[in-house]
Amino acid sequence: MFDINPYYIFTIIVIAAGGIPKGYDEGGFSASIGLASFKHDYGLTSSLWKNNPSGLASRTANISSFGVLGAAFGSLIALALTDRFGRLRTWQLFVILWASGILMQVFSSGILGFILFARIWGGLGAGGLTVVAPLYLSEIAPANSRGMIVSIYMVLLLSFLSLGFFINYAASVAMAATSTQYRLVQSIPLIPVGIAFICSFFLSDTPRWLASKDRGDEALEVLAHLRRSAKNDHRLSDEYEDIQEQIRVREQNLSGVPIWTIIKEITTISSYRERFLLGIFMQTVAQWSGGNGITYYIPQIFTYAGVVGSNTSLITSGAYGIVKLVFTLVFTWGLVDVFGRRRCMLTGIAIQCITHVYMAIYMSLFINSGNKSASDAAIGSVFIYAVGWSIGLCTVQYLYGTEIYPTGIRSVCYASNMALHWFFQFAVVRVTPNMFVSLNIWGAYVFWAMVCFLGFVILGIWAPETKGVPMERMEELFAGRWWMGWNAKLAPKERSVLQEKDSKEPSSAEVERV
């Protein structure tokens, strides 16, 4: 093992701060639209919509979801920028986009059209950061700790999600219901992300990106700095050679070519196509299984479950965020690189499904019934759901999406997956309030439970275990039939003359390409 040095830790924390915009949006901003001051300025008070509850739900959903819509386009922009300008410069650009959007949002002053535009603009930056930050972290992390390093992004995201609820509670108790109240709440994340932005100018780009741009000496120097190792260390040389080997194999077809050519490679090479579709399916299940729909409207859901009072609901929502954070930490620093991605994911989906089933029963039979036992069980079910979401699809989707693709197509595949993630999240956040109205709440839980069941079956068959697999050897996991992914394993790596010869010959994928 290489020594962990302060520069490496500093790099991880700065880049992982790219998760703060998304996390605070789901916690701090989503809760702030329930503040009396915000409701007054943007016409969200229920007295104005007595005869049109669907209209109120739609306006609330638009304000919440337009940031997610912007994020979908931001992740597509990241697709075009990450390879051309590098992971670091692209990260910095998206921070600027997000921060300018937040400033416009804070000073929209009750103008609905302006805040919707500001939400989309800021969302561009937040969405781009969801692509660039995990991508950067995955490319600087050693294989045996990659899961933990990439998951730190989610730890910061969830920390600020939880913090956002408590900040809203403090503002509702300690501040007058004026515009200053929600403006302060919504501007808080500018502080930590601004500090991270300044610190980012002391960082270098990733060794993999530098090597892919024929900046080999610089790549080796950065890698040595990250690993706190001498350039002639054999472990460093082996890691650097693995990076260079994959780049050499792919560069003749994938280096400096248009995105459309890379897309053609993805669609025509079976191994690439399977990995791309796996990422797409994982994102689909993650979004439509209820995760972000529940998170954005968690105070409302706790009210349905029997929590009384808006302030109490905010505190309970903050506790929900803490549960997500704690179990994401357990996942990050215990489960993911011990029990593996696959086992954690399937366990999490199963827990989600079971809790959805109970909530559907509660919402159809016991809501507003005064049955305290059923209500307490519903509240507990929401927290148990948070455990399943945290150890499963909340984080695994990001991890798989950064590690299963080769360098040449990684940014295209991951950005495409994140674009779908954001478009689906926009749809989920946009329709959830209306689902609660039109499906009598319980119908939404039936739908989410069905998605979880299908996801458990299909991902249980398809998704291979990637724990401890070097990114340069992912090709071997996807060499067989997709329905045998559950049993895919690496063959032992042996150094021999024959292997050295074979490594210089075209792979089966390359023969197929020819």
Coordinates of C-alpha atoms in Angstrom, one line a residue:
M1 CA 0.0 0.0 0.0
F2 CA 1.1 3.6 -0.7
D3 CA 1.3 6.1 2.1
I4 CA -1.7 8.4 2.4
N5 CA -0.5 11.9 2.3
P6 CA -2.1 15.3 3.1
Y7 CA -2.1 16.4 -0.6
Y8 CA -4.1 13.3 -1.6
I9 CA -6.6 13.9 1.2
F10 CA -6.8 17.6 0.3
T11 CA -7.5 16.7 -3.3
I12 CA -10.3 14.3 -2.4
I13 CA -12.1 16.7 -0.1
V14 CA -11.8 19.6 -2.6
I15 CA -13.2 17.6 -5.5
A16 CA -15.8 15.8 -3.5
A17 CA -17.2 19.2 -2.5
G18 CA -18.7 19.1 -6.0
G19 CA -21.5 17.0 -4.4
I20 CA -22.6 19.9 -2.1
P21 CA -24.8 21.7 -4.7
K22 CA -26.8 18.6 -5.4
G23 CA -27.1 17.6 -1.7
Y24 CA -28.1 21.0 -0.5
D25 CA -30.6 21.4 -3.3
E26 CA -32.3 18.2 -2.1
G27 CA -32.2 19.2 1.5
G28 CA -31.8 22.9 2.1
F29 CA -33.6 24.3 -1.0
S30 CA -36.4 21.7 -1.1
A31 CA -37.2 22.5 2.6
S32 CA -36.9 26.3 2.1
I33 CA -39.9 26.3 -0.3
G34 CA -41.9 25.4 2.7
L35 CA -40.8 28.5 4.7
A36 CA -43.6 31.0 5.2
S37 CA -41.5 33.7 3.7
F38 CA -40.9 31.8 0.5
K39 CA -44.5 30.7 0.2
H40 CA -45.6 34.4 0.6
D41 CA -43.2 35.7 -2.0
Y42 CA -43.9 33.0 -4.6
G43 CA -47.6 32.5 -4.1
L44 CA -47.5 29.1 -2.6
T45 CA -49.8 29.6 0.4
S46 CA -52.7 27.1 0.4
S47 CA -55.3 29.8 0.8
L48 CA -54.6 31.0 -2.7
W49 CA -55.3 27.6 -4.2
K50 CA -58.3 26.4 -2.2
N51 CA -60.2 25.3 -5.4
N52 CA -57.1 24.1 -7.3
P53 CA -54.8 21.8 -5.2
S54 CA -53.3 20.4 -8.4
G55 CA -52.3 23.9 -9.5
L56 CA -50.5 24.4 -6.2
A57 CA -48.8 21.0 -6.5
S58 CA -47.7 21.9 -10.1
R59 CA -46.2 25.3 -9.1
T60 CA -44.4 23.8 -6.2
A61 CA -43.1 21.0 -8.4
N62 CA -41.9 23.4 -11.1
I63 CA -39.9 25.4 -8.6
S64 CA -38.3 22.2 -7.2
S65 CA -37.8 20.4 -10.4
F66 CA -36.4 23.1 -12.8
G67 CA -33.1 22.9 -11.1
V68 CA -33.0 19.2 -11.8
L69 CA -33.9 19.9 -15.5
G70 CA -31.0 22.3 -15.8
A71 CA -28.8 19.6 -14.2
A72 CA -29.7 17.2 -16.9
F73 CA -28.4 19.6 -19.6
G74 CA -25.4 20.3 -17.4
S75 CA -24.4 16.7 -17.5
L76 CA -24.6 16.7 -21.3
I77 CA -22.4 19.8 -21.4
A78 CA -19.9 17.9 -19.3
L79 CA -19.9 15.2 -22.0
A80 CA -18.4 17.7 -24.4
L81 CA -15.9 19.4 -22.0
T82 CA -14.4 16.8 -19.7
D83 CA -12.1 15.1 -22.3
R84 CA -11.3 18.4 -24.1
F85 CA -10.4 20.7 -21.2
G86 CA -9.7 18.2 -18.5
R87 CA -11.4 17.1 -15.4
L88 CA -10.1 19.9 -13.2
R89 CA -10.9 22.9 -15.4
T90 CA -14.3 21.5 -16.2
W91 CA -15.0 21.1 -12.5
Q92 CA -14.1 24.8 -11.9
L93 CA -16.3 25.9 -14.8
F94 CA -19.3 24.1 -13.4
V95 CA -18.8 25.6 -10.0
I96 CA -18.9 29.1 -11.5
L97 CA -22.1 28.2 -13.4
W98 CA -23.8 26.9 -10.3
A99 CA -22.7 29.8 -8.0
S100 CA -24.0 32.4 -10.5
G101 CA -27.3 30.6 -10.7
I102 CA -27.6 30.5 -6.9
L103 CA -27.0 34.3 -6.7
M104 CA -29.7 34.9 -9.3
Q105 CA -32.1 32.6 -7.4
V106 CA -31.5 34.2 -4.1
F107 CA -32.4 37.7 -5.5
S108 CA -35.3 36.6 -7.7
S109 CA -37.5 38.6 -5.2
G110 CA -40.7 36.7 -5.8
I111 CA -40.6 36.8 -9.6
L112 CA -41.6 33.3 -10.7
G113 CA -40.1 33.4 -14.2
F114 CA -36.8 34.7 -12.9
I115 CA -36.4 32.0 -10.2
L116 CA -37.3 29.3 -12.7
F117 CA -34.6 30.6 -15.1
A118 CA -32.1 30.8 -12.2
R119 CA -33.0 27.2 -11.1
I120 CA -32.2 26.0 -14.6
W121 CA -29.0 28.0 -14.9
G122 CA -27.7 26.9 -11.5
G123 CA -28.7 23.4 -12.3
L124 CA -26.4 23.4 -15.3
G125 CA -23.5 23.6 -12.9
A126 CA -24.8 21.2 -10.3
G127 CA -25.5 18.6 -13.0
G128 CA -22.0 19.0 -14.5
L129 CA -20.4 18.5 -11.1
T130 CA -22.2 15.2 -10.7
V131 CA -20.3 14.0 -13.7
V132 CA -16.9 15.6 -13.2
A133 CA -16.4 15.1 -9.4
P134 CA -16.9 11.3 -9.3
L135 CA -15.0 10.9 -12.5
Y136 CA -12.0 12.8 -11.1
L137 CA -12.1 10.8 -7.9
S138 CA -12.3 7.4 -9.6
E139 CA -9.3 8.3 -11.8
I140 CA -7.0 9.2 -8.8
A141 CA -8.0 6.3 -6.6
P142 CA -6.2 2.9 -6.4
A143 CA -8.4 -0.1 -7.3
N144 CA -8.5 -1.5 -3.7
S145 CA -9.9 1.7 -2.3
R146 CA -11.7 3.2 -5.3
G147 CA -15.2 2.5 -3.8
M148 CA -14.4 4.3 -0.6
I149 CA -12.8 7.3 -2.4
V150 CA -15.6 7.8 -4.9
S151 CA -18.2 7.4 -2.1
I152 CA -16.8 10.4 -0.2
Y153 CA -18.5 12.5 -2.8
M154 CA -21.8 11.0 -1.6
V155 CA -20.8 11.6 2.0
L156 CA -20.4 15.3 1.5
L157 CA -23.6 15.4 -0.6
L158 CA -25.6 13.8 2.2
S159 CA -23.9 15.8 4.9
F160 CA -25.2 19.0 3.3
L161 CA -28.6 17.4 2.6
S162 CA -29.0 16.8 6.3
L163 CA -27.6 20.1 7.3
G164 CA -30.0 21.9 5.0
F165 CA -33.0 20.7 7.0
F166 CA -31.6 21.8 10.3
I167 CA -30.6 25.2 8.8
N168 CA -34.3 25.6 7.7
Y169 CA -35.4 24.7 11.1
A170 CA -33.1 27.3 12.7
A171 CA -34.2 29.9 10.3
S172 CA -37.9 29.2 10.9
V173 CA -37.5 29.5 14.6
A174 CA -35.0 32.3 14.9
M175 CA -35.8 34.6 12.0
A176 CA -38.7 36.7 11.0
A177 CA -40.7 35.5 8.0
T178 CA -39.2 38.0 5.6
S179 CA -37.3 37.5 2.3
T180 CA -34.0 37.6 4.2
Q181 CA -35.0 34.3 5.8
Y182 CA -35.1 32.1 2.7
R183 CA -32.3 34.1 1.0
L184 CA -29.9 33.3 3.8
V185 CA -30.9 29.6 3.8
Q186 CA -30.5 29.2 0.1
S187 CA -27.1 31.0 0.0
I188 CA -25.3 28.9 2.7
P189 CA -23.7 26.4 0.3
L190 CA -21.8 29.2 -1.5
I191 CA -19.4 29.3 1.4
P192 CA -18.0 25.8 1.4
V193 CA -18.1 25.4 -2.4
G194 CA -16.4 28.8 -2.8
I195 CA -13.6 27.7 -0.5
A196 CA -13.2 24.5 -2.5
F197 CA -13.1 26.5 -5.7
I198 CA -10.2 28.6 -4.4
C199 CA -8.4 25.5 -3.2
S200 CA -8.9 23.8 -6.6
F201 CA -6.2 26.1 -8.1
F202 CA -3.6 24.2 -6.1
L203 CA -4.5 20.9 -7.7
S204 CA -3.5 19.0 -10.8
D205 CA -5.6 17.1 -13.3
T206 CA -5.9 13.3 -13.1
P207 CA -3.0 11.1 -14.2
R208 CA -5.3 9.2 -16.5
W209 CA -6.4 12.3 -18.4
L210 CA -2.9 13.7 -18.6
A211 CA -1.6 10.4 -20.0
S212 CA -4.4 10.3 -22.5
K213 CA -3.2 13.7 -23.8
D214 CA 0.4 12.5 -24.3
R215 CA 1.5 14.3 -21.2
G216 CA 3.2 11.2 -19.7
D217 CA 5.9 12.8 -17.7
E218 CA 3.4 15.1 -16.0
A219 CA 1.0 12.2 -15.4
L220 CA 3.7 10.2 -13.7
E221 CA 4.7 13.2 -11.6
V222 CA 1.1 13.7 -10.5
L223 CA 0.6 10.0 -9.7
A224 CA 3.8 10.0 -7.7
H225 CA 2.6 13.0 -5.8
L226 CA -0.8 11.4 -5.1
R227 CA 0.8 8.2 -4.0
R228 CA 3.6 9.8 -2.0
S229 CA 6.0 7.6 -3.8
A230 CA 9.3 7.8 -5.7
K231 CA 8.9 7.6 -9.5
N232 CA 11.1 4.5 -9.6
D233 CA 8.8 2.6 -7.0
H234 CA 7.8 -0.7 -8.7
R235 CA 4.2 -0.3 -7.4
L236 CA 3.9 3.1 -9.0
S237 CA 5.5 1.9 -12.2
D238 CA 3.0 -1.0 -12.4
E239 CA 0.0 1.3 -11.9
Y240 CA 1.3 3.8 -14.4
E241 CA 2.0 1.0 -16.9
D242 CA -1.5 -0.3 -16.6
I243 CA -2.8 3.2 -17.4
Q244 CA -0.5 3.6 -20.3
E245 CA -1.4 0.1 -21.7
Q246 CA -5.1 0.7 -21.8
I247 CA -4.5 4.1 -23.5
R248 CA -2.2 2.5 -26.1
V249 CA -4.8 -0.1 -26.9
R250 CA -7.6 2.4 -27.3
E251 CA -6.0 5.5 -28.7
Q252 CA -5.9 4.5 -32.3
N253 CA -9.6 4.6 -32.5
L254 CA -10.8 6.7 -29.6
S255 CA -8.2 9.4 -29.0
G256 CA -9.1 12.9 -30.3
V257 CA -12.1 11.6 -32.4
P258 CA -15.5 13.3 -32.5
I259 CA -18.1 12.3 -29.8
W260 CA -20.3 10.7 -32.5
T261 CA -17.4 8.3 -33.4
I262 CA -17.1 7.3 -29.8
I263 CA -20.9 6.8 -29.6
K264 CA -20.6 4.5 -32.7
E265 CA -18.0 2.5 -30.9
I266 CA -20.3 2.2 -27.9
T267 CA -23.2 0.9 -30.0
T268 CA -21.2 -1.5 -32.2
I269 CA -18.8 -3.1 -29.7
S270 CA -20.7 -5.6 -27.6
S271 CA -18.7 -5.2 -24.4
Y272 CA -19.0 -1.4 -24.5
R273 CA -22.7 -1.6 -25.4
E274 CA -23.5 -4.0 -22.5
R275 CA -21.7 -1.8 -20.0
F276 CA -23.4 1.3 -21.3
L277 CA -26.9 -0.3 -21.0
L278 CA -26.1 -1.6 -17.5
G279 CA -25.4 1.9 -16.4
I280 CA -28.5 3.2 -18.1
F281 CA -30.7 0.5 -16.4
M282 CA -29.1 1.1 -13.0
Q283 CA -29.9 4.9 -13.3
T284 CA -33.5 4.0 -14.3
V285 CA -34.1 1.8 -11.3
A286 CA -32.4 4.3 -9.0
Q287 CA -34.6 7.2 -10.0
W288 CA -38.0 5.5 -10.5
S289 CA -37.7 3.4 -7.3
G290 CA -38.6 6.6 -5.4
G291 CA -35.3 7.7 -3.9
N292 CA -35.2 11.4 -5.0
G293 CA -39.0 11.8 -5.0
I294 CA -39.0 10.9 -1.4
T295 CA -36.0 13.0 -0.5
Y296 CA -37.3 16.2 -2.1
Y297 CA -40.7 15.9 -0.4
I298 CA -39.6 14.2 2.8
P299 CA -41.2 16.8 5.2
Q300 CA -44.6 16.2 3.4
I301 CA -44.1 12.4 3.6
F302 CA -43.5 12.6 7.4
T303 CA -46.6 14.6 7.7
Y304 CA -48.6 11.9 5.9
A305 CA -47.0 9.3 8.2
G306 CA -48.3 11.2 11.3
V307 CA -45.6 13.7 12.3
V308 CA -47.4 16.8 13.6
G309 CA -46.2 20.4 13.0
S310 CA -43.9 21.9 10.3
N311 CA -41.0 22.4 12.6
T312 CA -41.2 18.9 13.9
S313 CA -41.3 17.7 10.4
L314 CA -38.1 19.6 9.5
I315 CA -36.3 18.1 12.5
T316 CA -37.5 14.6 11.5
S317 CA -36.4 15.2 8.0
G318 CA -33.0 16.3 9.2
A319 CA -32.9 13.0 11.2
Y320 CA -33.8 11.2 8.0
G321 CA -30.8 12.9 6.3
I322 CA -28.5 11.9 9.2
V323 CA -29.6 8.2 8.8
K324 CA -28.8 8.4 5.1
L325 CA -25.4 10.0 6.0
V326 CA -24.5 7.4 8.7
F327 CA -25.3 4.4 6.5
T328 CA -23.6 6.0 3.5
L329 CA -20.5 6.2 5.8
V330 CA -21.0 2.6 6.8
F331 CA -21.2 1.7 3.1
T332 CA -18.2 3.9 2.2
W333 CA -15.8 2.8 4.9
G334 CA -17.0 -0.7 5.6
L335 CA -19.4 -2.5 3.2
V336 CA -18.5 -1.4 -0.3
D337 CA -14.9 -2.8 -0.4
V338 CA -15.6 -5.6 2.0
F339 CA -18.9 -7.1 1.0
G340 CA -18.8 -5.7 -2.5
R341 CA -20.9 -3.4 -4.7
R342 CA -23.3 -6.1 -5.9
R343 CA -24.3 -7.5 -2.5
C344 CA -24.9 -4.0 -1.0
M345 CA -26.9 -2.9 -4.0
L346 CA -29.3 -5.9 -3.9
T347 CA -29.7 -5.7 -0.2
G348 CA -30.6 -2.1 -0.4
I349 CA -33.1 -2.6 -3.2
A350 CA -34.8 -5.4 -1.2
I351 CA -35.1 -3.1 1.8
Q352 CA -36.6 -0.3 -0.4
C353 CA -39.2 -2.7 -1.8
I354 CA -40.3 -4.0 1.6
T355 CA -40.7 -0.5 3.0
H356 CA -42.7 0.7 -0.1
V357 CA -45.1 -2.2 0.4
Y358 CA -45.8 -1.3 4.0
M359 CA -46.2 2.4 3.2
A360 CA -48.7 1.5 0.4
I361 CA -50.7 -0.5 3.0
Y362 CA -50.5 2.3 5.5
M363 CA -51.4 5.1 3.1
S364 CA -54.4 3.1 1.8
L365 CA -55.8 1.8 5.1
F366 CA -54.4 3.8 8.1
I367 CA -53.6 7.4 7.1
N368 CA -55.6 9.9 9.2
S369 CA -57.1 6.9 11.1
G370 CA -55.5 7.8 14.5
N371 CA -53.8 4.4 14.7
K372 CA -50.6 5.4 16.6
S373 CA -49.0 2.0 16.2
A374 CA -49.5 2.0 12.4
S375 CA -48.3 5.6 12.3
D376 CA -45.1 4.9 14.3
A377 CA -44.4 1.9 12.0
A378 CA -44.8 4.2 9.0
I379 CA -42.4 6.7 10.4
G380 CA -39.9 3.9 11.2
S381 CA -40.4 2.5 7.7
V382 CA -39.3 5.8 6.2
F383 CA -36.1 5.6 8.2
I384 CA -35.5 1.9 7.3
Y385 CA -36.1 3.0 3.7
A386 CA -33.2 5.5 4.1
V387 CA -30.9 2.6 5.2
G388 CA -31.7 0.6 2.1
W389 CA -31.3 3.6 -0.2
S390 CA -28.0 4.6 1.4
I391 CA -26.3 1.2 1.1
G392 CA -27.7 0.5 -2.3
L393 CA -28.6 2.6 -5.3
C394 CA -27.9 6.0 -3.7
T395 CA -24.1 5.4 -4.1
V396 CA -23.6 2.2 -6.1
Q397 CA -24.9 3.9 -9.3
Y398 CA -22.2 6.5 -9.1
L399 CA -19.5 3.9 -8.4
Y400 CA -20.4 1.5 -11.2
G401 CA -20.7 4.5 -13.6
T402 CA -17.2 5.6 -13.0
E403 CA -15.3 2.3 -12.9
I404 CA -16.8 -0.1 -15.5
Y405 CA -15.8 1.9 -18.6
P406 CA -12.4 2.1 -20.3
T407 CA -10.7 5.5 -20.3
G408 CA -11.5 6.4 -23.9
I409 CA -15.2 6.1 -23.5
R410 CA -15.6 6.7 -19.8
S411 CA -16.6 10.4 -19.8
V412 CA -19.0 9.9 -22.7
C413 CA -20.7 6.9 -21.0
Y414 CA -20.8 8.4 -17.6
A415 CA -22.0 11.8 -18.7
S416 CA -24.8 10.1 -20.8
N417 CA -25.8 8.1 -17.7
M418 CA -25.8 11.2 -15.5
A419 CA -27.9 13.0 -18.1
L420 CA -30.5 10.3 -18.0
H421 CA -30.2 10.3 -14.2
W422 CA -31.0 14.0 -14.2
F423 CA -33.8 13.8 -16.8
F424 CA -35.4 11.0 -14.8
Q425 CA -34.9 12.9 -11.5
F426 CA -36.6 15.9 -13.1
A427 CA -39.5 13.8 -14.1
V428 CA -39.7 12.2 -10.7
V429 CA -39.5 15.4 -8.7
R430 CA -41.9 17.1 -11.2
V431 CA -44.6 14.3 -11.0
T432 CA -44.4 13.2 -7.4
P433 CA -46.7 15.9 -5.9
N434 CA -49.2 15.2 -8.6
M435 CA -48.9 11.4 -8.1
F436 CA -49.7 11.9 -4.4
V437 CA -52.9 13.9 -5.5
S438 CA -54.0 11.7 -8.3
L439 CA -53.0 8.2 -6.9
N440 CA -54.2 8.9 -3.4
I441 CA -50.6 8.7 -2.1
W442 CA -50.6 4.9 -1.7
G443 CA -50.6 4.3 -5.5
A444 CA -47.2 6.1 -5.7
Y445 CA -45.8 3.6 -3.3
V446 CA -47.2 0.6 -5.3
F447 CA -45.5 2.0 -8.4
W448 CA -42.2 2.4 -6.5
A449 CA -42.4 -1.1 -5.1
M450 CA -42.9 -2.6 -8.5
V451 CA -39.8 -0.8 -9.9
C452 CA -37.8 -2.1 -6.9
F453 CA -38.9 -5.7 -7.5
L454 CA -38.0 -5.6 -11.2
G455 CA -34.7 -3.9 -10.5
F456 CA -33.8 -6.5 -7.9
V457 CA -34.4 -9.4 -10.4
I458 CA -32.8 -7.9 -13.4
L459 CA -29.7 -6.4 -11.7
G460 CA -29.4 -9.5 -9.7
I461 CA -28.8 -11.4 -12.9
W462 CA -26.9 -8.8 -14.9
A463 CA -24.6 -6.8 -12.6
P464 CA -21.2 -8.3 -12.0
E465 CA -19.1 -7.7 -8.8
T466 CA -16.5 -5.1 -9.5
K467 CA -14.9 -5.0 -6.0
G468 CA -11.1 -4.9 -6.3
V469 CA -11.1 -5.1 -10.1
P470 CA -8.6 -2.8 -11.7
M471 CA -10.3 -0.4 -14.1
E472 CA -8.0 -1.6 -16.9
R473 CA -9.4 -5.2 -16.5
M474 CA -13.1 -4.5 -16.5
E475 CA -13.3 -5.8 -20.1
E476 CA -12.9 -9.3 -18.7
L477 CA -16.0 -9.1 -16.5
F478 CA -18.1 -8.3 -19.5
A479 CA -16.7 -10.9 -21.9
G480 CA -19.5 -13.4 -21.4
R481 CA -23.3 -13.3 -21.8
W482 CA -25.1 -10.5 -20.0
W483 CA -27.3 -12.9 -18.0
M484 CA -24.3 -14.5 -16.5
G485 CA -23.0 -11.3 -15.0
W486 CA -23.9 -12.5 -11.6
N487 CA -21.2 -15.2 -12.0
A488 CA -18.5 -13.1 -13.8
K489 CA -15.0 -13.3 -12.3
L490 CA -11.5 -12.3 -13.3
A491 CA -9.0 -15.0 -14.2
P492 CA -5.7 -14.9 -12.2
K493 CA -3.3 -12.4 -13.7
E494 CA 0.0 -14.2 -14.6
R495 CA 3.1 -12.6 -16.1
S496 CA 4.5 -14.7 -18.8
V497 CA 6.1 -14.4 -22.2
L498 CA 3.0 -15.7 -23.9
Q499 CA 0.9 -13.0 -22.0
E500 CA 3.2 -10.3 -23.0
K501 CA 2.9 -11.4 -26.6
D502 CA -0.9 -11.6 -26.4
S503 CA -1.1 -8.1 -24.8
K504 CA 0.4 -6.7 -28.0
E505 CA -2.1 -8.4 -30.2
P506 CA -5.6 -7.0 -30.9
S507 CA -8.3 -8.0 -28.4
S508 CA -11.5 -9.7 -29.5
A509 CA -13.3 -6.4 -29.3
E510 CA -10.8 -4.8 -31.6
V511 CA -11.0 -7.7 -34.1
E512 CA -14.7 -7.3 -34.1
R513 CA -14.3 -3.5 -34.6
V514 CA -12.1 -4.2 -37.7

